[in-house]
Coordinates of C-alpha atoms and ligand atoms in Angstrom, one line a residue:
M16 CA 0.0 0.0 0.0
I17 CA 2.7 2.4 1.0
F18 CA 4.7 1.4 -2.0
H19 CA 1.7 2.2 -4.3
L20 CA 1.3 5.6 -2.7
L21 CA 4.9 6.4 -3.2
V22 CA 4.6 5.5 -6.9
L23 CA 1.5 7.5 -7.2
V24 CA 3.0 10.6 -5.5
S25 CA 6.1 10.4 -7.7
L26 CA 4.0 10.0 -10.8
V27 CA 2.0 13.1 -10.0
Q28 CA 5.1 15.1 -9.4
F29 CA 6.6 13.8 -12.6
S30 CA 3.6 14.8 -14.6
Q31 CA 3.6 18.4 -13.2
A32 CA 5.5 20.9 -15.3
E33 CA 8.4 22.0 -13.2
N34 CA 9.4 25.0 -15.2
C35 CA 7.5 27.9 -16.7
P36 CA 7.9 27.2 -20.4
D37 CA 6.7 23.6 -20.0
C38 CA 3.8 24.7 -17.9
V39 CA 2.7 27.5 -20.3
N40 CA 3.2 25.3 -23.4
S41 CA 0.9 22.7 -21.8
G42 CA -1.8 25.3 -21.7
K43 CA -1.6 26.1 -18.0
V44 CA -0.7 29.2 -16.1
W45 CA 2.6 29.7 -14.2
C46 CA 2.7 31.6 -11.0
I47 CA 5.8 33.7 -10.4
E48 CA 5.5 34.1 -6.6
T49 CA 5.0 30.4 -5.9
A50 CA 7.0 29.1 -8.9
Q51 CA 4.2 26.6 -9.5
C52 CA 2.2 25.5 -12.4
G53 CA -1.6 25.8 -12.5
A54 CA -2.0 27.9 -9.3
T55 CA -5.5 29.2 -8.9
S56 CA -4.9 32.3 -6.9
C57 CA -1.8 34.1 -8.0
N58 CA -0.7 37.7 -8.1
T59 CA 1.6 37.5 -11.1
S60 CA 0.8 34.8 -13.5
I61 CA 2.3 34.0 -16.9
N62 CA 0.4 32.5 -19.8
R63 CA 2.8 33.0 -22.7
P64 CA 6.2 31.4 -23.1
L65 CA 7.9 34.7 -23.9
N66 CA 6.9 36.0 -20.5
C67 CA 8.6 33.2 -18.6
P68 CA 11.2 34.8 -16.4
T69 CA 14.7 34.9 -18.0
N70 CA 17.7 37.1 -17.7
P71 CA 19.3 38.7 -20.7
Q72 CA 22.4 37.1 -22.1
Y73 CA 24.4 40.2 -21.8
G74 CA 24.7 42.5 -18.8
Y75 CA 23.1 45.9 -18.9
D76 CA 25.5 48.8 -18.4
D77 CA 23.7 52.0 -17.3
E78 CA 26.8 54.1 -17.9
F79 CA 27.2 52.9 -21.5
M80 CA 23.6 53.7 -22.3
R81 CA 23.8 57.1 -20.6
S82 CA 27.0 58.3 -22.1
E83 CA 27.0 56.6 -25.5
I84 CA 23.7 55.2 -26.7
M85 CA 21.8 58.3 -25.4
V86 CA 24.1 60.6 -27.5
L87 CA 23.6 58.4 -30.7
A88 CA 19.9 58.4 -30.4
T89 CA 19.7 62.1 -29.5
A90 CA 22.1 63.2 -32.4
A91 CA 19.3 62.1 -34.9
Q92 CA 17.4 65.2 -33.7
N93 CA 20.0 67.5 -35.1
E94 CA 20.3 68.2 -38.8
N95 CA 24.0 67.8 -38.2
P96 CA 24.5 64.8 -35.8
Q97 CA 28.3 65.5 -35.9
L98 CA 27.7 68.5 -33.5
C99 CA 26.5 66.0 -30.9
F100 CA 29.5 63.7 -31.5
D101 CA 32.0 66.6 -31.3
N102 CA 30.6 67.5 -27.9
Q103 CA 30.1 64.0 -26.5
L104 CA 31.8 61.3 -28.5
P105 CA 34.7 63.0 -30.3
T106 CA 35.9 59.9 -32.2
M107 CA 32.4 59.2 -33.6
K108 CA 32.1 60.4 -37.2
L109 CA 29.0 61.0 -39.2
Y110 CA 28.9 59.1 -42.5
Q111 CA 25.6 60.2 -44.0
I112 CA 22.3 61.6 -42.8
R113 CA 19.3 60.7 -44.9
T114 CA 15.9 62.5 -45.0
V115 CA 12.9 61.4 -47.0
N116 CA 9.5 62.7 -47.5
C117 CA 7.7 59.8 -46.1
S118 CA 4.1 60.8 -46.3
T119 CA 1.6 60.3 -49.1
K120 CA -0.7 62.9 -47.5
Y121 CA 1.2 65.6 -45.7
S122 CA 3.9 67.8 -47.1
D123 CA 5.8 68.3 -43.8
V124 CA 6.3 64.7 -42.8
T125 CA 9.8 63.4 -43.1
C126 CA 11.7 60.4 -41.9
V127 CA 15.3 60.7 -40.9
G128 CA 18.2 58.3 -40.2
Y129 CA 21.9 58.4 -40.2
T130 CA 25.0 56.2 -40.2
A131 CA 28.2 56.9 -38.3
F132 CA 31.4 55.1 -37.5
D133 CA 34.1 55.2 -34.8
T134 CA 37.6 53.8 -35.4
K135 CA 38.4 53.9 -31.7
R136 CA 35.4 52.0 -30.6
K137 CA 35.4 49.9 -33.8
V138 CA 31.8 50.5 -34.3
I139 CA 29.3 51.4 -37.0
S140 CA 26.1 52.9 -35.8
I141 CA 22.7 53.4 -37.5
S142 CA 20.2 55.6 -35.8
F143 CA 16.7 57.0 -36.6
K144 CA 14.9 60.2 -35.6
G145 CA 11.7 60.3 -33.6
A146 CA 8.4 61.6 -34.8
H147 CA 8.2 65.3 -35.2
G148 CA 5.0 67.4 -35.7
Q149 CA 1.4 66.7 -35.2
D150 CA 0.9 65.6 -38.9
Q151 CA 3.3 62.7 -38.5
I152 CA 1.7 61.5 -35.3
E153 CA -1.7 61.8 -37.0
E154 CA -0.6 59.9 -40.1
M155 CA 0.8 57.1 -38.0
M156 CA -2.4 56.7 -36.1
E157 CA -4.6 56.9 -39.2
D158 CA -2.4 54.4 -41.1
G159 CA -2.4 52.1 -38.1
M160 CA -6.2 52.1 -37.9
K161 CA -6.6 51.6 -41.6
Y162 CA -3.9 49.1 -42.4
G163 CA -2.7 47.7 -39.1
L164 CA 0.0 45.0 -39.3
L165 CA 1.6 43.2 -42.3
P166 CA 3.8 40.2 -42.4
Y167 CA 7.4 41.3 -42.1
Y168 CA 9.7 39.2 -44.3
T169 CA 9.9 35.5 -44.2
V170 CA 12.4 34.8 -41.5
T171 CA 10.6 36.7 -38.7
N172 CA 7.4 34.8 -39.0
G173 CA 5.7 37.8 -37.5
K174 CA 4.0 41.0 -38.4
I175 CA 4.7 44.7 -37.8
M176 CA 2.9 47.9 -38.4
K177 CA 2.6 48.6 -42.1
I178 CA 3.4 52.3 -41.7
L179 CA 6.8 51.4 -40.1
Q180 CA 7.7 49.1 -43.0
D181 CA 6.9 51.9 -45.4
Y182 CA 8.9 54.4 -43.5
F183 CA 11.9 52.2 -43.1
M184 CA 12.0 51.0 -46.7
L185 CA 11.8 54.6 -48.0
L186 CA 14.9 55.4 -45.9
W187 CA 16.7 52.2 -46.7
N188 CA 16.2 52.7 -50.5
E189 CA 16.9 56.4 -50.3
G190 CA 20.5 55.6 -49.4
M191 CA 20.9 54.1 -45.9
Q192 CA 21.4 50.6 -47.5
Q193 CA 24.2 51.9 -49.7
D194 CA 25.7 53.8 -46.8
L195 CA 25.7 50.8 -44.5
R196 CA 27.1 48.5 -47.1
H197 CA 29.9 51.0 -47.8
L198 CA 30.8 51.3 -44.1
K199 CA 30.7 47.5 -43.7
Y200 CA 33.0 47.1 -46.8
K201 CA 35.4 49.6 -45.3
Y202 CA 35.3 48.3 -41.7
P203 CA 34.2 44.6 -42.1
S204 CA 35.1 43.6 -38.5
Y205 CA 33.2 46.4 -36.7
E206 CA 30.2 45.8 -34.6
L207 CA 26.9 47.3 -35.6
W208 CA 24.9 49.4 -33.1
V209 CA 21.2 50.0 -34.0
N210 CA 19.4 52.6 -31.9
G211 CA 16.7 55.3 -31.7
H212 CA 14.1 57.0 -29.5
S213 CA 10.3 57.0 -30.0
L214 CA 9.5 56.6 -33.7
G215 CA 13.3 56.3 -34.1
A216 CA 13.1 53.3 -31.7
S217 CA 10.4 51.7 -33.9
L218 CA 12.5 52.2 -37.0
A219 CA 15.6 50.8 -35.2
W220 CA 13.7 47.6 -34.5
A221 CA 12.4 47.4 -38.1
A222 CA 16.0 48.0 -39.3
S223 CA 17.5 45.4 -37.0
A224 CA 15.1 42.8 -38.3
W225 CA 15.7 43.7 -41.9
I226 CA 19.5 43.8 -41.6
A227 CA 19.6 40.4 -39.9
N228 CA 17.1 39.0 -42.3
I229 CA 19.1 39.9 -45.4
G230 CA 22.3 38.6 -43.8
L231 CA 24.1 41.9 -43.9
Y232 CA 25.1 41.5 -40.2
K233 CA 24.9 38.5 -37.9
P234 CA 22.8 39.3 -34.9
D235 CA 25.7 38.3 -32.7
D236 CA 27.6 41.3 -34.1
M237 CA 24.9 43.7 -33.3
K238 CA 23.8 45.8 -30.3
V239 CA 20.2 46.8 -30.4
V240 CA 19.2 49.4 -27.9
V241 CA 16.2 51.7 -28.1
M242 CA 14.5 54.2 -25.8
G243 CA 10.8 55.1 -25.4
A244 CA 9.8 52.5 -28.0
P245 CA 6.2 51.9 -28.9
R246 CA 5.2 48.3 -29.6
I247 CA 5.6 47.6 -33.3
G248 CA 4.7 44.0 -33.9
D249 CA 2.7 41.0 -32.9
Y250 CA 3.7 38.1 -30.5
N251 CA 5.5 36.2 -33.3
F252 CA 7.6 39.2 -34.2
A253 CA 8.4 39.9 -30.5
D254 CA 9.3 36.3 -30.0
W255 CA 11.5 36.2 -33.1
H256 CA 13.2 39.4 -32.2
T257 CA 13.9 38.3 -28.7
K258 CA 15.4 35.0 -29.8
T259 CA 17.4 36.5 -32.7
F260 CA 19.3 39.4 -31.0
P261 CA 21.3 38.4 -27.9
Y262 CA 22.1 42.1 -27.1
N263 CA 18.7 43.6 -27.1
F264 CA 17.5 46.2 -24.6
H265 CA 14.6 48.7 -24.7
I266 CA 14.7 51.3 -22.0
L267 CA 11.5 52.8 -20.6
H268 CA 11.3 55.9 -18.4
R269 CA 8.8 55.7 -15.5
S270 CA 5.2 56.0 -17.0
D271 CA 6.3 56.9 -20.6
P272 CA 2.9 56.8 -22.3
V273 CA 4.2 54.8 -25.3
A274 CA 4.2 51.8 -22.9
H275 CA 0.5 52.3 -22.2
Q276 CA -0.9 52.7 -25.6
E277 CA -3.7 50.5 -26.9
T278 CA -2.2 47.1 -27.8
Y279 CA -5.1 45.8 -29.9
I280 CA -5.3 46.7 -33.6
P281 CA -8.8 45.8 -34.7
V282 CA -8.4 46.1 -38.5
T283 CA -5.9 43.2 -38.6
N284 CA -7.1 41.6 -35.3
S285 CA -3.6 41.9 -33.9
T286 CA -2.3 42.3 -30.4
L287 CA 1.0 44.2 -30.1
F288 CA 3.7 42.8 -28.0
Y289 CA 7.1 44.0 -26.7
P290 CA 10.2 41.9 -27.3
K291 CA 12.7 41.4 -24.4
T292 CA 14.5 42.9 -22.6
E293 CA 12.8 45.9 -21.0
V294 CA 14.9 48.0 -18.7
W295 CA 12.6 50.2 -16.5
Y296 CA 13.6 53.2 -14.6
N297 CA 10.7 54.2 -12.3
N298 CA 12.4 57.5 -11.4
Y299 CA 14.1 60.5 -13.0
M300 CA 16.9 58.4 -14.5
R301 CA 19.5 60.5 -12.7
Q302 CA 23.0 59.2 -12.4
G303 CA 22.9 56.3 -9.9
D304 CA 19.1 55.9 -10.0
P305 CA 18.0 52.2 -9.7
F306 CA 16.4 50.3 -12.6
Q307 CA 14.7 47.0 -13.2
I308 CA 15.9 44.5 -15.8
C309 CA 12.5 43.0 -16.6
Q310 CA 12.5 39.2 -16.7
E311 CA 9.2 39.1 -18.5
A312 CA 8.4 40.5 -21.9
D313 CA 5.0 42.3 -21.8
G314 CA 2.0 42.3 -19.5
H315 CA 1.5 43.3 -15.9
Y316 CA 5.2 43.4 -15.2
C317 CA 7.7 46.2 -14.8
S318 CA 6.4 49.4 -16.6
G319 CA 3.1 47.5 -17.2
T320 CA 2.4 47.6 -13.4
L321 CA 1.8 51.3 -13.6
K322 CA -1.6 52.8 -14.5
P323 CA -1.5 54.9 -17.6
N324 CA -1.2 58.5 -16.8
A325 CA -1.6 60.9 -19.8
T326 CA -0.2 63.8 -17.9
Q327 CA 3.2 62.0 -17.8
Y328 CA 3.9 62.7 -21.5
I329 CA 7.1 64.4 -20.2
D330 CA 8.4 60.9 -19.3
H331 CA 8.6 60.2 -23.0
L332 CA 10.8 63.2 -23.8
Y333 CA 13.2 62.9 -20.8
Y334 CA 15.6 60.0 -20.9
F335 CA 18.5 59.8 -18.5
N336 CA 17.1 63.1 -17.1
I337 CA 17.8 65.0 -20.3
D338 CA 15.2 66.6 -22.5
L339 CA 16.2 64.5 -25.5
P340 CA 14.8 66.6 -28.4
G341 CA 15.9 69.9 -26.8
W342 CA 19.4 68.7 -26.1
G343 CA 19.6 67.3 -29.6
H344 CA 18.5 70.5 -31.2
A345 CA 21.2 72.3 -29.2
G346 CA 23.9 69.9 -30.4
C347 CA 24.2 68.0 -27.1
P348 CA 26.3 70.6 -25.2
M349 CA 28.4 69.4 -22.3
N350 CA 26.5 71.5 -19.8
I351 CA 23.3 69.5 -19.5
S352 CA 21.8 71.3 -16.5
A353 CA 19.5 73.5 -18.7
F354 CA 18.0 70.2 -20.1
A355 CA 17.4 68.4 -16.9
Q356 CA 13.9 67.6 -15.7
P357 CA 12.5 70.4 -13.4
Ligands
NAG403 C1 -0.4 38.5 -3.3 O1 -0.5 39.9 -2.9 C2 -1.1 40.0 -1.6 C3 -1.2 41.5 -1.4 O2 -0.1 42.3 -1.8 C4 -0.2 39.4 -0.6 O3 -0.8 39.5 0.7 C5 -0.1 37.9 -0.9 O4 0.8 37.2 -0.1 C6 0.4 37.7 -2.4 N1 0.4 36.3 -2.7 C7 1.4 35.7 -3.2 C8 1.2 34.2 -3.6 O5 2.5 36.2 -3.3
NAG404 C1 5.8 64.9 -49.9 O1 4.9 64.0 -50.7 C2 3.6 64.5 -50.8 C3 2.8 63.4 -51.4 O2 3.5 62.7 -52.3 C4 3.6 65.7 -51.5 O3 2.3 66.3 -51.6 C5 4.5 66.8 -50.8 O4 4.6 68.0 -51.6 C6 5.9 66.2 -50.6 N1 6.6 67.2 -49.8 C7 7.9 67.5 -50.1 C8 8.5 68.5 -49.1 O5 8.5 67.1 -51.1
NAG405 C1 -8.7 37.3 -33.7 O1 -7.5 36.6 -33.2 C2 -7.8 35.8 -32.2 C3 -6.5 35.3 -31.6 O2 -5.6 35.0 -32.6 C4 -8.7 34.6 -32.7 O3 -8.9 33.7 -31.6 C5 -10.0 35.2 -33.2 O4 -10.7 34.2 -33.8 C6 -9.7 36.2 -34.2 N1 -10.9 36.9 -34.6 C7 -11.3 37.2 -35.8 C8 -12.5 37.9 -36.0 O5 -10.5 36.9 -36.8
NAG406 C1 -0.3 61.5 -13.0 O1 0.9 62.2 -13.1 C2 0.8 63.5 -12.5 C3 2.1 64.3 -12.7 O2 3.2 63.6 -12.2 C4 0.5 63.3 -11.0 O3 0.3 64.6 -10.3 C5 -0.8 62.5 -10.8 O4 -1.1 62.2 -9.5 C6 -0.8 61.2 -11.6 N1 -2.1 60.6 -11.6 C7 -2.2 59.3 -11.3 C8 -3.6 58.8 -11.3 O5 -1.3 58.6 -10.9
NAG407 C1 25.3 75.4 -17.0 O1 24.0 75.8 -17.4 C2 23.3 76.4 -16.4 C3 21.8 76.7 -16.8 O2 21.8 77.2 -18.1 C4 24.0 77.7 -15.9 O3 23.3 78.3 -14.9 C5 25.4 77.3 -15.4 O4 26.1 78.4 -15.1 C6 26.1 76.5 -16.5 N1 27.3 75.9 -15.9 C7 28.5 76.0 -16.4 C8 29.7 75.4 -15.7 O5 28.7 76.6 -17.5

């Protein structure tokens, strides 16, 4: 009898999923607090494999993001990104900045991206500018409602917003492709950094996927870092992007409203999803402020635990406690105190 009981107990234990991915893939819900599968009352539950807690493959370096990636993303705000480099990253050299008329409707809507290289860091960087002007924001919303998401190339097995594919391909064909190929030919062993803020973050994600997909760079040779990124793709895209890029961070400031936008796109019946890894600063992002490396991808975790607060639009503009567009327009001067959050 006792023997039978023991067999039964061990069988039951054996059939229980002991880790989150097995649990979720078997259609059950994983509970973070208890680390158990199928828990009925749970504060933080997981029902998608991508949300199973994991740590990023590479460490997150606040100082690197603050002093280098922040400058690269901000420089896209200036018609001459070199001004920002001269003030902040003197060995970084602008290669080309590209501006395209990217609207079929408005005359003042442009998309901007640039390429740069640094022989000291042995790096090529590609960056994109954020949205500027009410017309661009309106066009993106209108297009999103009208066309929603489209499949994005074969390898990704996912979909992203059609408007972002259009924007990115216009820039790419306008010259960014030829610029990047030229730089890679000249500096074949350099790493590629892909970055941006806001719409620039969305375009950086679209670019990273395209560049990897056409085999121009291996994902292992790329660092993808974006700030204030809206969600751009569906679950399959987020899952693919997460698995493809080992160095892949998206930084979110406090209650940046982009993180609280509607995630359901009715016209294509799609739900938008963030890839990993979110790094969330629930503070002013001053030097030394704490941050959370989010172990989940998207849901009621990290920035998703805050209620949306439309009055916090300022959290989208300030990163690392600098007014990003303002500092960029000014050419990223050394004295940042005039650009700090009041
Ligand atoms: C869930 O949250 C409540 C309130 O914060 C707490 O009392 C409870 O212990 C939590 N449950 C688990 C399983 O962590
Ligand atoms: C941009 O394109 C639109 C539509 O094709 C056109 O109406 C507009 O004049 C163009 N703007 C510029 C600055 O070329
Ligand atoms: C929308 O997508 C969901 C999830 O993929 C699916 O269950 C549902 O049937 C779809 N609805 C329509 C109207 O296509
Ligand atoms: C929203 O943010 C404003 C500005 O920081 C703050 O005063 C207000 O209390 C917040 N509202 C909620 C509901 O958190
Ligand atoms: C930096 O800028 C602030 C505000 O514009 C100004 O008050 C301060 O004197 C400047 N500091 C230096 C060292 O130039």
